[in-house]
PDB file of C-alpha atoms in Angstrom:
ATOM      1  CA  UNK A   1      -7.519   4.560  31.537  1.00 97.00           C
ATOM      2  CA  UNK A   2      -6.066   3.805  28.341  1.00 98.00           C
ATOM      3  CA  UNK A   3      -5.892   6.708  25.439  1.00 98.00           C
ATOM      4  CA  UNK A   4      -5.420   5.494  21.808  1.00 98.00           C
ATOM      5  CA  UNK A   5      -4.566   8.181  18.920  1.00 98.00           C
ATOM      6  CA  UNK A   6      -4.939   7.623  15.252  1.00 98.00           C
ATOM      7  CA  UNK A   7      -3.556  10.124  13.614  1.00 95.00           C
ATOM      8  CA  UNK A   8      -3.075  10.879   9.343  1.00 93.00           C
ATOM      9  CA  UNK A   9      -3.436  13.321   6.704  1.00 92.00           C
ATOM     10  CA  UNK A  10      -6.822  11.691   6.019  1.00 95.00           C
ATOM     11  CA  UNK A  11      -7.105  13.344   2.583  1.00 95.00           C
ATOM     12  CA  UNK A  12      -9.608  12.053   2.277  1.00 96.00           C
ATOM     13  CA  UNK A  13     -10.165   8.821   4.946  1.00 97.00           C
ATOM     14  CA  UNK A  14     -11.152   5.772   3.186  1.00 96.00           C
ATOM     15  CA  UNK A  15     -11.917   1.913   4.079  1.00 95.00           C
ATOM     16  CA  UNK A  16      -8.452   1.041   4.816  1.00 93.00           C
ATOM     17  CA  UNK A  17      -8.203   3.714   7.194  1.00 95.00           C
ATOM     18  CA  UNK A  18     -11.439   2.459   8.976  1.00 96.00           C
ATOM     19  CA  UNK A  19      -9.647  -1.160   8.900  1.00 94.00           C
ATOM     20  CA  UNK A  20      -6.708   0.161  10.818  1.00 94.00           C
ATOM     21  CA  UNK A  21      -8.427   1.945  13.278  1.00 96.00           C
ATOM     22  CA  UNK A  22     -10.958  -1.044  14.210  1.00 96.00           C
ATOM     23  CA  UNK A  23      -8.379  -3.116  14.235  1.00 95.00           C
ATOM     24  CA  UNK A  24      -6.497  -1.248  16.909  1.00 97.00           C
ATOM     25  CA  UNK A  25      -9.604  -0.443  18.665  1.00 97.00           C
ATOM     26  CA  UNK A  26     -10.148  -4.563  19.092  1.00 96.00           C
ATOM     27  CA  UNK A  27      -6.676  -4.619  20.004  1.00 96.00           C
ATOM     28  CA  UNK A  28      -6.516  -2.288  23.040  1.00 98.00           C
ATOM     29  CA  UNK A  29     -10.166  -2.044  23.339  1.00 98.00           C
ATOM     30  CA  UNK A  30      -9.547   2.280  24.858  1.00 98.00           C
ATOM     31  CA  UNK A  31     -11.283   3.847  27.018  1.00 98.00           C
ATOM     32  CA  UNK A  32     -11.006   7.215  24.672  1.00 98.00           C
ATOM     33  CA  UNK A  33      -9.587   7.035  20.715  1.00 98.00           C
ATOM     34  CA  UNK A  34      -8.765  10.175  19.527  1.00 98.00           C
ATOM     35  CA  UNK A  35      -8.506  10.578  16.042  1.00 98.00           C
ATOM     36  CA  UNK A  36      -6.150  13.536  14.979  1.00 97.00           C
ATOM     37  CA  UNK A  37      -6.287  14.874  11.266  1.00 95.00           C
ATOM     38  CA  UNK A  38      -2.913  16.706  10.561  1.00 91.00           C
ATOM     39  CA  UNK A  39      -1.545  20.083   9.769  1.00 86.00           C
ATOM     40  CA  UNK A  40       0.938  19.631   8.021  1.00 78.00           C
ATOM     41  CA  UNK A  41       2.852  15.677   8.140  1.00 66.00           C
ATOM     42  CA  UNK A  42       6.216  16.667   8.344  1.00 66.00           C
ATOM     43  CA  UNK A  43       7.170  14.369   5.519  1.00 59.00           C
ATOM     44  CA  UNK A  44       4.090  15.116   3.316  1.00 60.00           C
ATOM     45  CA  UNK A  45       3.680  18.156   1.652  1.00 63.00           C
ATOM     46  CA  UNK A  46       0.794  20.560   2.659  1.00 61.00           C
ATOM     47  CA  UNK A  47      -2.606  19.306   1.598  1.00 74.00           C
ATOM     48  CA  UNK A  48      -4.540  21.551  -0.502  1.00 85.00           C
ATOM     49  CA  UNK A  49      -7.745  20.122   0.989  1.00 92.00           C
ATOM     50  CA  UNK A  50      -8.860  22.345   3.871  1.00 92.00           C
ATOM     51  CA  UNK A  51      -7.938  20.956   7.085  1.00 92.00           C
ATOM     52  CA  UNK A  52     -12.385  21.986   8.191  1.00 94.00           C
ATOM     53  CA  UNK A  53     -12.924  19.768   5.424  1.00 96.00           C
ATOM     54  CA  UNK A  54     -10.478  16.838   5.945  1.00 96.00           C
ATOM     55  CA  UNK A  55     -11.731  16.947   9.906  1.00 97.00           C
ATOM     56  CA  UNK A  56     -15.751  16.935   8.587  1.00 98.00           C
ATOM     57  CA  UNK A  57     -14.633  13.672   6.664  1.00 98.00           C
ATOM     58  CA  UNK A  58     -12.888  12.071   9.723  1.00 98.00           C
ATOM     59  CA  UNK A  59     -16.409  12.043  11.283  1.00 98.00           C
ATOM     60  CA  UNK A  60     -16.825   8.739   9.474  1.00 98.00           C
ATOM     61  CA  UNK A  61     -14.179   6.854  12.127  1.00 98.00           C
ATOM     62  CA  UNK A  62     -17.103   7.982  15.168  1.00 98.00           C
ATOM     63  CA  UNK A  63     -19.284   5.019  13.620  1.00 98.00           C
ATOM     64  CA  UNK A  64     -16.983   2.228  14.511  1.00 98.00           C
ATOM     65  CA  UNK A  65     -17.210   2.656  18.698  1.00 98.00           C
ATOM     66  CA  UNK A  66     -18.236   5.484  21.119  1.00 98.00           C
ATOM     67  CA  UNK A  67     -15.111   5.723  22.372  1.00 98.00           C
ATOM     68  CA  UNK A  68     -13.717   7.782  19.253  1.00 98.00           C
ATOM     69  CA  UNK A  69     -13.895  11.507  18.913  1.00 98.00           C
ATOM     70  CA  UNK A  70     -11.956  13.772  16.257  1.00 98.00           C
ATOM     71  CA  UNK A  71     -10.066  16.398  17.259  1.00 98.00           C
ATOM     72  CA  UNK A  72      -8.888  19.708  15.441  1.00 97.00           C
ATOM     73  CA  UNK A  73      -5.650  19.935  17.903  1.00 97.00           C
ATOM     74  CA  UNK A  74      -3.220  19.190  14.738  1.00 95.00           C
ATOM     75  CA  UNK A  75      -5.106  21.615  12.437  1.00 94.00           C
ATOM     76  CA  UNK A  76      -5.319  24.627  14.950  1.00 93.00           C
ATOM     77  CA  UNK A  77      -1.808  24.319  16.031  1.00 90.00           C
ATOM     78  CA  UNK A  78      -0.807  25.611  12.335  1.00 82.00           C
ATOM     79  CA  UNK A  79       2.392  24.544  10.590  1.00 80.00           C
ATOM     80  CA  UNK A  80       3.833  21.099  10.630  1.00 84.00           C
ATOM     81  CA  UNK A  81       2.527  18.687  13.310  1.00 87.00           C
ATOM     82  CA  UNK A  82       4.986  16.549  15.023  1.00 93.00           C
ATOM     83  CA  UNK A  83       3.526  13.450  16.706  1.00 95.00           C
ATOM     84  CA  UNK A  84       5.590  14.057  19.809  1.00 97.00           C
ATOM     85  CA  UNK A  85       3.770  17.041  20.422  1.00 96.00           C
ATOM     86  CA  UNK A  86       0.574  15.548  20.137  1.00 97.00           C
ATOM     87  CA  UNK A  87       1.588  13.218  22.218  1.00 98.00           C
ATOM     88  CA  UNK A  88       2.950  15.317  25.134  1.00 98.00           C
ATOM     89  CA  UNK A  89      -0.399  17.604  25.024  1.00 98.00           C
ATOM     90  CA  UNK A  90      -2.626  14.046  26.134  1.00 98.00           C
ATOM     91  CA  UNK A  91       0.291  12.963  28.574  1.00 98.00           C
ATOM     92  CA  UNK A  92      -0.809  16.729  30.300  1.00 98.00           C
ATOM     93  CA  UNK A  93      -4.533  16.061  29.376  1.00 97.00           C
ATOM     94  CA  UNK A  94      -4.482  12.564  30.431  1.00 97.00           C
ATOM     95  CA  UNK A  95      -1.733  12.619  33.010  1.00 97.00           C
ATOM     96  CA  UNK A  96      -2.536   8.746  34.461  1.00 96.00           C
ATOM     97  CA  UNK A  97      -3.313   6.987  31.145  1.00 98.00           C
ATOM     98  CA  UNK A  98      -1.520   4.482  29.108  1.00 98.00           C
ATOM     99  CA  UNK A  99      -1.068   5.924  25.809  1.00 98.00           C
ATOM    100  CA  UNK A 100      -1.485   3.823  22.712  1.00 98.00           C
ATOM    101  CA  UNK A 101      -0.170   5.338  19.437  1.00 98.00           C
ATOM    102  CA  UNK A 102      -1.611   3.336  15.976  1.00 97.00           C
ATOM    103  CA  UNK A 103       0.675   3.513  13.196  1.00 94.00           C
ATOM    104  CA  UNK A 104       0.786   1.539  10.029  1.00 87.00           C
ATOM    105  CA  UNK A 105       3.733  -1.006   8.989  1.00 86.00           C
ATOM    106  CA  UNK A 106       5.265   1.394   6.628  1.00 85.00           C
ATOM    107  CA  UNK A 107       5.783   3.912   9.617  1.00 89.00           C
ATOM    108  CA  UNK A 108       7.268   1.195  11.786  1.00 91.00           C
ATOM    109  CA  UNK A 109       9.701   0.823   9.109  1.00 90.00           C
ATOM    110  CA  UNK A 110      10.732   4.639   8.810  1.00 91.00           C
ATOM    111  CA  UNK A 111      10.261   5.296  12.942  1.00 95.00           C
ATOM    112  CA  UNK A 112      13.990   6.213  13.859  1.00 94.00           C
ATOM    113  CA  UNK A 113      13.299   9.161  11.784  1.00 93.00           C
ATOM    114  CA  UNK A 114      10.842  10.706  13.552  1.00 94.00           C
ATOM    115  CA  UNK A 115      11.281  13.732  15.635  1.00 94.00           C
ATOM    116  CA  UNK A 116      12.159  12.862  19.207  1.00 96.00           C
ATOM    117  CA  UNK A 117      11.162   8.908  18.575  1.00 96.00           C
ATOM    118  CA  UNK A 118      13.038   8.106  21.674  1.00 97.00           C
ATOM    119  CA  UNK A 119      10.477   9.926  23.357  1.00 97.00           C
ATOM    120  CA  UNK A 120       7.265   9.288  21.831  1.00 98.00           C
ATOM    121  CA  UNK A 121       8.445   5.186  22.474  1.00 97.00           C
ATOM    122  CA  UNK A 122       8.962   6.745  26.280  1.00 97.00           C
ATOM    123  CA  UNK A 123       5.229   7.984  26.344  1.00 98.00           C
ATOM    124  CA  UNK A 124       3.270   5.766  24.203  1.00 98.00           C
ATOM    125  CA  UNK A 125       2.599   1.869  23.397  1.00 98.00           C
ATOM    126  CA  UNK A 126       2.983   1.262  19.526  1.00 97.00           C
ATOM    127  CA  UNK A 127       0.211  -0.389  17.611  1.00 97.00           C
ATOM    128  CA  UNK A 128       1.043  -1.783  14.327  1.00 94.00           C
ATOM    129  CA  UNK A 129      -1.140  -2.538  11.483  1.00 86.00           C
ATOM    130  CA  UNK A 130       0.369  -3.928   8.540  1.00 71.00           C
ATOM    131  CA  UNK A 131      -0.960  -2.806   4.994  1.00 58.00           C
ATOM    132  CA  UNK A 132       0.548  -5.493   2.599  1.00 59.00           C
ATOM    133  CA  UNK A 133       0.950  -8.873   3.348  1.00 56.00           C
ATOM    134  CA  UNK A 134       4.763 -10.414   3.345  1.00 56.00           C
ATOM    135  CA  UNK A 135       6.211  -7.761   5.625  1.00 67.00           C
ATOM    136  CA  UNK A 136       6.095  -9.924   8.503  1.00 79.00           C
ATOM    137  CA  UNK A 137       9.977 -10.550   8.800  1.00 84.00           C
ATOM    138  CA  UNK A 138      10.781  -6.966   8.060  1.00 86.00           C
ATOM    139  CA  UNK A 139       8.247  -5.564  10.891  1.00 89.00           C
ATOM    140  CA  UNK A 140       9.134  -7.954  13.318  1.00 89.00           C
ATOM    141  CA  UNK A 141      13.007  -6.692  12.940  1.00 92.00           C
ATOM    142  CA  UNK A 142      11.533  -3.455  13.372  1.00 93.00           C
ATOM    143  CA  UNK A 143       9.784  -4.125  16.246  1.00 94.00           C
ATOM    144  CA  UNK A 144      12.481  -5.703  17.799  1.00 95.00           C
ATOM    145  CA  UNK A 145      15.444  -2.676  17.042  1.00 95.00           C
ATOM    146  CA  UNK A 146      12.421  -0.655  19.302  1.00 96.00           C
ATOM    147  CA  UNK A 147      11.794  -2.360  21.780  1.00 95.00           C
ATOM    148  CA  UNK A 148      15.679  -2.778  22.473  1.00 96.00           C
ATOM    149  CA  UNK A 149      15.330   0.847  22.459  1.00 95.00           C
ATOM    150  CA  UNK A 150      12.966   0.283  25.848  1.00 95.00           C
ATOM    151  CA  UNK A 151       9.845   0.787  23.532  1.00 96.00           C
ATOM    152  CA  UNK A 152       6.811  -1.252  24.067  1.00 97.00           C
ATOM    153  CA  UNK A 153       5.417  -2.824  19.964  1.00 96.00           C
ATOM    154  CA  UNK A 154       1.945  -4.553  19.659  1.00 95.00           C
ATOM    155  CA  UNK A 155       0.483  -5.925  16.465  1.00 92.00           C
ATOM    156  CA  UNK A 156      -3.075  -5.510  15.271  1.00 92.00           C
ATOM    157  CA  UNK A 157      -4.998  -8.314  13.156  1.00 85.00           C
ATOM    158  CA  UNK A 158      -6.026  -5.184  10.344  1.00 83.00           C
ATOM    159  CA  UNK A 159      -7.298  -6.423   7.166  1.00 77.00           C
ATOM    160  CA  UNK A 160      -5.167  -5.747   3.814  1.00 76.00           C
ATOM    161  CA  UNK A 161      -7.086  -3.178   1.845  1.00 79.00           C
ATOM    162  CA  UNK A 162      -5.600  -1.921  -1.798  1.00 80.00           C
ATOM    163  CA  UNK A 163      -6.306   1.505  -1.509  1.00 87.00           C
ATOM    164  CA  UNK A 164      -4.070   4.704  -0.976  1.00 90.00           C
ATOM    165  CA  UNK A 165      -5.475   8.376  -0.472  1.00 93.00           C
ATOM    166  CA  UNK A 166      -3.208   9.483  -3.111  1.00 92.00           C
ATOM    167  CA  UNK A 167      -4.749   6.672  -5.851  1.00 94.00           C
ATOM    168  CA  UNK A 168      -8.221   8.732  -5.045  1.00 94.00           C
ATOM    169  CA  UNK A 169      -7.076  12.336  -5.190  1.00 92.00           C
ATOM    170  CA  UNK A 170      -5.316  11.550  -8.537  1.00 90.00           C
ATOM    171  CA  UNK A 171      -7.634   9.349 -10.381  1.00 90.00           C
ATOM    172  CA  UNK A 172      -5.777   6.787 -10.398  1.00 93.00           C
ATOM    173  CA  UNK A 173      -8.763   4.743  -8.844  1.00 94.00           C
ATOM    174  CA  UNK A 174     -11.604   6.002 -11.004  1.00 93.00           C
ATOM    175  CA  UNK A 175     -14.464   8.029  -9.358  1.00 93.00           C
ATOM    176  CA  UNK A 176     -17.160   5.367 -10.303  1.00 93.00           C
ATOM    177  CA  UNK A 177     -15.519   3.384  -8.042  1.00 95.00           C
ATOM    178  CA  UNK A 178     -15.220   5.663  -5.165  1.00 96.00           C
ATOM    179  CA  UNK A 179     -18.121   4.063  -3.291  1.00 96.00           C
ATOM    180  CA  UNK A 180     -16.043   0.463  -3.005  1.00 95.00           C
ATOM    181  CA  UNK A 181     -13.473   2.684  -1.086  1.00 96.00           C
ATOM    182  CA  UNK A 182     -14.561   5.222   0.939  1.00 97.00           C
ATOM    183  CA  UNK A 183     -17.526   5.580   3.976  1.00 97.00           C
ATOM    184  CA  UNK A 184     -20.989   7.675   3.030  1.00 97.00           C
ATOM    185  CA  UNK A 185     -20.234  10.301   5.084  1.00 97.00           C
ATOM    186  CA  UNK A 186     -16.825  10.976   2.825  1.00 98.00           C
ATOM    187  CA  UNK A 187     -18.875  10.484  -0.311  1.00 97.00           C
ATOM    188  CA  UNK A 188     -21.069  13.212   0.821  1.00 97.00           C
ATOM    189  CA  UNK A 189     -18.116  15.354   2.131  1.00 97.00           C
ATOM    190  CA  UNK A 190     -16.595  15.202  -1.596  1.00 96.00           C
ATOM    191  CA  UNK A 191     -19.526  15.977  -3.396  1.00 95.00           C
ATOM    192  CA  UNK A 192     -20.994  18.345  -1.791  1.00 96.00           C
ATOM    193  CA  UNK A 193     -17.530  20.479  -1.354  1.00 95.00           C
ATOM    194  CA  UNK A 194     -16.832  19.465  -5.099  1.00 94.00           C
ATOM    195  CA  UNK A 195     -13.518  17.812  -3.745  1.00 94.00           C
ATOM    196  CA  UNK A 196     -10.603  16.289  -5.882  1.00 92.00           C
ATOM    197  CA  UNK A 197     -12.471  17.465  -9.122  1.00 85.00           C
ATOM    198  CA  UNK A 198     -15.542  16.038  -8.348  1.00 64.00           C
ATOM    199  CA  UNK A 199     -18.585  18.271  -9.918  1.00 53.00           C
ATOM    200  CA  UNK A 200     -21.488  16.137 -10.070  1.00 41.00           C
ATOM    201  CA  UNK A 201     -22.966  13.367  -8.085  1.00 38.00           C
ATOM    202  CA  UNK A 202     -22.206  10.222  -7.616  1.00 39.00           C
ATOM    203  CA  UNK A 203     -24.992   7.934  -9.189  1.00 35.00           C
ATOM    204  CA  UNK A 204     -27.961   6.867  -6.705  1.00 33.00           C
ATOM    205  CA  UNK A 205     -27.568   3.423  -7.042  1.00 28.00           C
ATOM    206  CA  UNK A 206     -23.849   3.737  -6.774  1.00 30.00           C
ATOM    207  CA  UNK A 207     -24.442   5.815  -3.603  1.00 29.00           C
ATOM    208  CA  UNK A 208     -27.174   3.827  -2.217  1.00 26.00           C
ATOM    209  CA  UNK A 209     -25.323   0.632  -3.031  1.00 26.00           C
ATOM    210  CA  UNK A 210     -22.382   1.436  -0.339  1.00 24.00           C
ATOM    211  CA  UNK A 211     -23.208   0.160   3.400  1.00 23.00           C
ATOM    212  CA  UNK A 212     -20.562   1.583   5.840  1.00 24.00           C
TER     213      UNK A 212
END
């Protein structure tokens, strides 16, 4: 049995997200990928969405294969989650599966940071999906200081996409465009919670005009 989780802020999940997450599904092709909104990223500062709402928009990642589900583990535990913790609670809930752990190029880069990451490389396979193109060499060094760490580093095919959570919280990408960026079911999420400023409704035919 093989157990992949995708974990993130998600505030709020958009196309790139989805991009990473197929990609890594293709790649290991799990029996069961959990996707895991956080409480509180321990290098992020707390997210002033709810974590009921940022866990309603993460219902968008069930369309790409029956083997996802999204969990609330993160979000109930309260305080800052710590991916070796998520990790050891589905070694005890899944104590004879291969563990997969998706993570994107910049947090390959920044891994011997992380809490414990001697362990979490003990428990779980790496998947790596890059998010700008030309960080081949720099991954690949990456890759290689972890594995001679007695990690195991696989690389997903996921498709560049110019987009950043933050760039759609702030503005920076402007609202007509949200619907070239982010699944439906987030659209609907957003308005109807009157998310990140948003107060009235997207247009129809920008709506209608989006195809997840």
């Amino acid at each position: 049995m093989k157990v992949l989780l995708y974990g993130g802020t998600f505030d709020p999940p958009h196309n790139g997200h989805m991009n990473n997450l197929r990609a890594a599904l293709e790649l290991v092709q799990p029996d069961r990928a959990i996707v895991m909104p956080a409480g509180i990223p321990p290098h992020k500062t707390a997210s002033a969405t709810p974590g009921a709402l940022r866990l309603a928009m993460c219902a968008c990642f069930t369309a790409l294969s029956p083997a996802v589900e999204v969990s609330d583990w993160e979000i109930r535990q309260g305080g800052r989650s710590y991916t070796v913790h998520t990790l050891e609670m589905l070694r005890a809930r899944f104590p004879d599966a291969a563990l997969y752990l998706s993570v994107g190029s910049d947090m390959l880069l920044s891994f011997q940071r992380w809490c414990r990451w001697q362990d979490i490389l003990q428990m779980a396979t790496l998947v790596v999906e890059s998010r700008r193109p030309g960080d081949d060499a720099d991954l690949a060094a990456a890759a290689r200081d972890l594995q001679a760490a007695g990690g195991r580093v696989l690389f997903a095919k996921a498709e560049s996409y110019p987009c950043a959570s933050s760039e759609l919280r702030t503005g920076r990408i402007p609202r007509a465009q949200w619907p070239q960026y982010l699944p439906q079911q987030v659209l609907q999420v957003i308005e109807t919670q009157g998310l990140y400023g948003a107060k009235d409704t997207l247009p129809e035919s920008e709506e209608s005009c989006h195809d997840l």
